[in-house]
Coordinates of C-alpha atoms in Angstrom, one line a residue:
M1 CA 89.3 77.6 37.9
N2 CA 91.1 79.1 40.9
L3 CA 89.5 79.4 44.3
A4 CA 88.6 83.1 44.0
A5 CA 86.7 82.4 40.8
A6 CA 85.0 79.4 42.3
A7 CA 84.0 81.5 45.2
N8 CA 82.3 84.0 42.8
A9 CA 80.6 81.2 41.0
A10 CA 79.2 79.8 44.3
L11 CA 78.0 83.3 45.2
Y12 CA 76.1 83.7 41.9
S13 CA 74.7 80.2 42.3
S14 CA 73.5 81.1 45.8
M15 CA 71.7 84.2 44.5
I16 CA 69.9 82.1 42.0
V17 CA 68.7 79.6 44.6
Y18 CA 67.8 82.4 47.1
T19 CA 65.6 83.9 44.4
L20 CA 63.8 80.6 44.0
A21 CA 63.5 80.3 47.8
M22 CA 62.0 83.8 47.9
L23 CA 59.4 82.9 45.3
G24 CA 58.7 79.7 47.2
F25 CA 58.1 81.5 50.5
T26 CA 55.8 83.9 48.7
W27 CA 54.0 80.9 47.3
H28 CA 53.8 79.5 50.8
L29 CA 52.3 82.6 52.3
A30 CA 49.7 82.7 49.5
A31 CA 48.6 79.2 50.5
R32 CA 48.0 80.3 54.1
V33 CA 45.4 82.9 53.2
P34 CA 42.4 80.6 52.3
Q35 CA 42.8 78.6 55.6
V36 CA 42.6 81.8 57.6
T37 CA 39.6 83.0 55.7
T38 CA 37.8 79.7 56.2
A39 CA 38.5 79.9 59.9
R40 CA 37.2 83.5 60.1
A41 CA 34.0 82.7 58.1
G42 CA 32.8 79.4 59.4
A43 CA 34.6 78.1 62.4
S44 CA 33.4 78.5 65.9
A45 CA 34.9 81.0 68.3
E46 CA 36.5 78.3 70.3
T47 CA 38.2 76.8 67.2
V48 CA 39.6 80.2 66.2
R49 CA 40.9 80.7 69.7
Q50 CA 42.6 77.3 69.8
S51 CA 44.1 77.8 66.3
A52 CA 45.5 81.1 67.5
D53 CA 47.0 79.5 70.5
V54 CA 48.7 76.8 68.4
R55 CA 50.0 79.3 65.9
E56 CA 51.4 81.3 68.8
S57 CA 53.3 78.2 69.9
V58 CA 55.3 78.2 66.7
L59 CA 57.5 81.0 68.2
V60 CA 59.6 80.4 71.3
G61 CA 59.5 83.8 73.1
A62 CA 61.4 85.1 76.0
G63 CA 60.8 87.7 78.6
D64 CA 57.4 89.1 79.7
G65 CA 55.3 92.2 79.4
S66 CA 51.9 92.9 78.1
S67 CA 51.1 93.0 74.5
D68 CA 49.2 96.2 74.7
G69 CA 51.8 98.1 76.7
S70 CA 49.7 98.4 79.7
S71 CA 51.1 98.7 83.2
S72 CA 50.3 95.1 84.0
G73 CA 53.4 92.9 84.2
S74 CA 51.7 89.8 83.0
S75 CA 52.3 88.3 79.6
D76 CA 49.7 87.9 76.9
G77 CA 49.5 84.6 75.1
V78 CA 52.1 81.9 75.5
G79 CA 53.4 81.7 79.0
R80 CA 50.9 84.0 80.6
A81 CA 51.1 83.9 84.3
G82 CA 48.3 82.0 86.0
T83 CA 47.1 80.2 82.8
T84 CA 47.6 76.8 81.4
S85 CA 48.9 76.6 77.8
H86 CA 46.8 74.8 75.2
P87 CA 47.9 71.2 75.0
A88 CA 49.1 71.5 71.4
S89 CA 51.2 74.5 72.2
T90 CA 53.7 72.5 74.2
D91 CA 55.4 71.4 71.0
A92 CA 57.0 74.7 69.9
G93 CA 58.5 73.0 66.8
G94 CA 55.3 71.6 65.3
P95 CA 53.2 73.2 62.6
A96 CA 49.9 74.6 63.5
P97 CA 47.0 72.2 62.8
A98 CA 45.1 75.0 61.1
E99 CA 47.8 75.2 58.4
S100 CA 46.9 73.3 55.2
L101 CA 49.0 70.5 53.8
R102 CA 49.6 72.5 50.7
S103 CA 51.0 75.4 52.7
R104 CA 53.3 73.1 54.7
Q105 CA 54.5 71.5 51.5
R106 CA 55.3 74.8 49.9
G107 CA 57.0 76.0 53.0
S108 CA 59.2 72.9 53.2
I109 CA 60.2 73.3 49.6
A110 CA 61.2 77.0 50.1
L111 CA 63.1 76.1 53.3
M112 CA 65.0 73.3 51.5
L113 CA 66.0 75.9 48.8
T114 CA 67.1 78.2 51.6
Y115 CA 69.3 75.5 53.1
L116 CA 71.0 75.0 49.7
A117 CA 71.4 78.7 49.0
T118 CA 73.0 79.3 52.4
A119 CA 75.3 76.3 51.9
L120 CA 76.5 77.7 48.6
L121 CA 77.0 81.2 50.2
V122 CA 78.9 79.8 53.1
A123 CA 81.1 77.8 50.6
S124 CA 81.7 81.0 48.7
V125 CA 82.9 82.8 51.8
V126 CA 85.1 79.8 52.9
M127 CA 86.7 79.5 49.4
R128 CA 87.4 83.3 49.3
G129 CA 89.1 82.9 52.7
V130 CA 91.2 80.0 51.5
A131 CA 92.1 81.8 48.3
V132 CA 93.6 84.7 50.2
S133 CA 94.8 82.7 53.3
R134 CA 93.1 84.9 55.8
P135 CA 89.7 85.5 57.4
P136 CA 87.4 86.5 54.4
W137 CA 86.2 89.8 55.8
G138 CA 88.9 92.3 55.1
N139 CA 86.8 94.8 53.1
M140 CA 83.2 95.8 52.6
F141 CA 82.5 93.2 49.9
E142 CA 83.7 90.4 52.1
F143 CA 82.0 91.6 55.2
A144 CA 78.7 92.0 53.4
T145 CA 78.8 88.5 51.9
A146 CA 79.9 87.0 55.3
A147 CA 77.2 88.9 57.1
A148 CA 74.6 87.7 54.6
A149 CA 75.8 84.1 55.1
A150 CA 75.5 84.6 58.9
V151 CA 71.9 85.8 58.5
G152 CA 71.0 82.9 56.2
A153 CA 72.6 80.4 58.6
A154 CA 71.0 81.8 61.7
Y155 CA 67.6 81.8 60.0
C156 CA 68.0 78.2 58.8
L157 CA 68.9 77.0 62.3
L158 CA 66.0 78.9 63.9
A159 CA 63.5 78.0 61.2
K160 CA 64.3 74.3 61.4
R161 CA 63.6 74.3 65.1
N162 CA 60.6 76.7 65.2
R163 CA 58.9 76.2 61.8
W164 CA 59.4 79.8 60.7
E165 CA 58.6 79.3 57.1
W166 CA 56.2 82.2 57.4
L167 CA 59.3 84.4 58.1
G168 CA 61.3 83.2 55.2
V169 CA 60.4 85.8 52.6
F170 CA 61.2 88.6 55.0
I171 CA 64.7 87.2 55.6
V172 CA 65.7 85.9 52.1
T173 CA 64.7 89.1 50.4
P174 CA 67.1 91.4 52.3
V175 CA 69.8 88.8 52.0
L176 CA 69.4 88.9 48.2
L177 CA 69.5 92.7 48.2
V178 CA 72.7 92.7 50.2
L179 CA 74.3 90.2 47.8
G180 CA 73.2 92.1 44.8
L181 CA 74.6 95.4 46.3
S182 CA 77.8 93.6 47.1
L183 CA 78.4 92.5 43.5
A184 CA 77.2 95.6 41.9
V185 CA 78.8 98.3 44.1
L186 CA 81.1 96.8 46.7
Y187 CA 83.0 94.1 44.8
T188 CA 86.7 94.0 45.5
E189 CA 89.2 91.5 44.0
A190 CA 90.7 89.1 46.4
G191 CA 94.0 90.4 47.8
E192 CA 96.2 91.1 50.8
L193 CA 95.0 92.8 54.0
M194 CA 95.9 96.3 54.9
P195 CA 98.7 96.4 57.6
A196 CA 96.4 97.5 60.4
L197 CA 94.1 94.5 59.8
K198 CA 96.8 91.9 60.1
S199 CA 95.8 90.8 63.6
Y200 CA 94.1 87.8 65.1
W201 CA 91.5 90.3 66.3
L202 CA 90.2 90.4 62.8
G203 CA 88.9 86.9 63.1
I204 CA 87.3 87.7 66.5
H205 CA 86.1 91.2 66.4
V206 CA 84.6 91.2 62.9
S207 CA 83.1 87.7 63.1
V208 CA 81.2 88.5 66.3
A209 CA 80.1 91.8 64.7
F210 CA 78.4 90.1 61.8
L211 CA 76.8 87.4 64.0
A212 CA 75.3 90.3 66.0
V213 CA 74.1 91.9 62.8
A214 CA 72.5 88.5 61.8
F215 CA 70.4 88.4 65.0
F216 CA 69.5 92.1 64.7
T217 CA 68.4 91.5 61.1
I218 CA 66.0 88.7 62.0
A219 CA 64.8 90.6 65.0
F220 CA 64.1 93.6 62.8
A221 CA 61.9 91.5 60.5
V222 CA 60.0 90.0 63.4
G223 CA 59.6 93.4 65.0
M224 CA 58.0 94.8 61.8
L225 CA 55.6 91.9 61.7
Y226 CA 54.8 92.5 65.3
L227 CA 53.7 96.0 64.6
V228 CA 51.6 95.0 61.7
R229 CA 50.0 92.0 63.5
R230 CA 49.2 94.2 66.6
R231 CA 47.5 96.8 64.5
R232 CA 45.4 94.2 62.7
E233 CA 44.5 92.6 66.1
Q234 CA 43.3 96.0 67.3
K235 CA 41.4 96.7 64.1
P236 CA 40.5 93.4 62.4
P237 CA 40.4 93.8 58.6
A238 CA 37.3 93.0 56.5
R239 CA 39.3 90.5 54.4
P240 CA 42.0 88.6 56.4
N241 CA 45.3 87.7 54.7
F242 CA 48.4 85.8 55.7
I243 CA 49.0 88.2 58.6
E244 CA 46.2 86.6 60.4
S245 CA 47.9 83.2 60.1
L246 CA 51.0 84.4 62.0
P247 CA 51.6 84.0 65.7
S248 CA 50.0 86.5 68.0
S249 CA 51.5 90.0 68.4
A250 CA 52.5 89.1 71.9
A251 CA 54.5 86.0 70.8
L252 CA 56.1 88.0 67.9
E253 CA 57.2 90.8 70.3
R254 CA 58.7 88.3 72.8
T255 CA 60.6 86.6 70.0
A256 CA 62.0 89.9 68.7
Y257 CA 63.1 90.7 72.2
S258 CA 64.9 87.4 72.5
L259 CA 66.7 87.9 69.2
N260 CA 67.6 91.5 70.1
M261 CA 69.0 90.4 73.4
V262 CA 71.3 87.9 71.8
G263 CA 72.4 90.5 69.3
F264 CA 73.0 93.1 72.0
I265 CA 75.2 90.7 74.0
L266 CA 77.3 90.0 70.8
W267 CA 77.5 93.7 70.0
T268 CA 78.7 94.5 73.5
F269 CA 81.6 92.0 72.9
T270 CA 82.2 93.7 69.5
L271 CA 82.5 97.1 71.2
I272 CA 84.9 95.8 73.8
A273 CA 87.0 93.7 71.4
G274 CA 87.2 96.7 69.0
A275 CA 88.6 98.9 71.8
I276 CA 91.2 96.3 72.7
W277 CA 92.2 96.0 69.0
A278 CA 92.4 99.8 68.7
K279 CA 94.8 99.9 71.6
Q280 CA 97.1 97.4 69.8
A281 CA 96.8 99.0 66.4
W282 CA 96.7 102.7 67.2
G283 CA 97.9 103.0 70.8
A284 CA 94.6 104.1 72.4
Y285 CA 91.4 102.4 73.3
W286 CA 89.2 105.2 72.0
Q287 CA 89.9 108.0 69.5
W288 CA 86.4 109.2 68.6
D289 CA 86.8 107.7 65.1
P290 CA 83.4 107.8 63.3
K291 CA 83.3 103.9 63.2
E292 CA 83.9 103.8 66.9
V293 CA 81.3 106.4 67.6
W294 CA 78.6 104.7 65.6
T295 CA 79.4 101.3 67.1
F296 CA 78.8 103.0 70.5
V297 CA 75.6 104.7 69.2
I298 CA 74.2 101.3 68.1
W299 CA 75.1 99.9 71.5
T300 CA 73.4 102.8 73.3
V301 CA 70.2 102.6 71.2
Y302 CA 69.8 98.9 71.9
A303 CA 70.6 99.4 75.6
A304 CA 67.8 101.9 75.6
Y305 CA 65.5 99.3 74.1
M306 CA 66.5 96.7 76.6
H307 CA 65.9 99.2 79.5
S308 CA 62.5 100.3 78.0
R309 CA 61.5 96.7 77.4
A310 CA 62.2 95.8 81.1
T311 CA 60.4 98.9 82.5
A312 CA 56.9 98.2 83.7
G313 CA 54.2 100.5 82.1
V314 CA 56.1 101.2 78.9
D315 CA 54.2 100.5 75.7
L316 CA 55.9 97.6 74.0
R317 CA 55.1 99.2 70.7
K318 CA 57.3 102.2 71.6
S319 CA 60.0 99.9 72.8
T320 CA 59.9 98.1 69.4
Y321 CA 60.3 101.4 67.7
I322 CA 63.6 101.9 69.6
A323 CA 64.9 98.5 68.4
L324 CA 64.0 99.4 64.8
A325 CA 65.9 102.7 65.2
G326 CA 68.8 100.6 66.4
F327 CA 68.8 98.6 63.2
V328 CA 68.7 101.8 61.1
C329 CA 71.9 102.8 63.0
V330 CA 73.4 99.4 62.0
I331 CA 72.7 100.2 58.4
I332 CA 74.1 103.7 58.7
N333 CA 77.2 102.2 60.3
F334 CA 77.7 99.8 57.4
T335 CA 76.9 102.1 54.6
L336 CA 77.4 105.9 55.2
V337 CA 80.2 105.5 57.7
N338 CA 82.2 103.4 55.3
L339 CA 81.3 105.1 52.0
V340 CA 80.8 108.9 52.7
S341 CA 84.0 110.8 53.0
T342 CA 82.6 113.0 55.7
F343 CA 82.4 109.9 58.0
V344 CA 85.5 108.0 56.9
G345 CA 88.2 108.1 59.5
M346 CA 90.8 105.6 60.7
H347 CA 88.6 102.7 59.7
N348 CA 89.1 103.3 56.0
Y349 CA 89.0 99.6 55.1
S350 CA 86.2 99.4 52.5
G351 CA 88.6 98.4 49.7
M352 CA 86.7 100.6 47.3

C-alpha cells in the first residue's frame, strides 16, 4: 500500500473513531442530566450556588463585561471585581464536584476516543503530505482535512486542560460532517501543485489560516451554547437538562471571546501573509479577487465583534451575534467562494 492509500485508510479510520467519540459525548451529556435535576429538586440554595461556581471554574475565560449586557463594566461570575472566588474554583482544570462519577467516566472514554481519532486524522494529513512531497493543503480536499485535524487537535489540547468533555459533541459532530463532505464531494487524488502555489508561503499562509479557522470553530460552538445558557438562566425551564450543568453564561461568553481573539490574531496574519504572497505571485498586493475580498470581510466582521465586545454598555448577546456572523462568513469563504463560478477568481485552486 502506498502512502496516499494509507492516508485514505487512516482518514476512514478516524471517521469511524470520531463517530464512536460523538456517541460517547452524547452518552456523557445524558449522564449529567439526573445530577442537575437532583440539585434543582432537593439541594439547598447554597449548594446550588456553590455547584454553579465550581462548574463555572471549568472554563478559563478572559476579558470582562457583564453577562446581561448592562452598562456596568464588572464581570459576572468568575473573576468578578470585588469578590472572592469559591475555593474550589481556583483549580480550573478539575471536574465539578456536582458531576457524577458515571458522567466523568463516560466523558473520559469519549475524550480518549477523540484523542485517537485526531491522531489518526493528523497521521492521514502527514502521510498525504509525504506522498506528494509538499505541504498537504494544495486543494479543497486537503485544506478541509487539515482544518478538521486542526480543530480536533485544538479541542484535544484545550479539553485536556479545562475538562471540556461537555463541549465534545459540539466539536466532533462538525468535524465528522467536514470529513464526510471532503470524501463525498471534495476528494482529489494526490498530485502536483499548480504553479502559483509552488511557494514557501503555502506552508505559512494556509497553515495559519486553518489554525485560525480551528479557533473560530470552537468559539462558534461555545458562543451558541452561551446564547442558549443565557436564555435558560433568564427563563429557567420546568425540567432542567444538561444545559443547566454547563458553566454559567458569563463564563461561556468570556471563553468564546478568548478563542475568537486568538482566531482574530491568526486571521490578521493570514490576511497580511496572503497580500505578500499575492505580490510575489501576481505582482500586486491586492487585486479585489473574491477570495481576497472575503478574507477581508471576515477580518472586518471579527474586528467589529472585538470593538463591540470592548465597548461599555453594549449587550454581550449582540456582540456574540456578530461573532457568529463572522463564522458564517468563514463558511461562505470556504464553500461558495471556492465552488460557485460567480465567485471564483484568481484563487481557482479547489482541484475539482
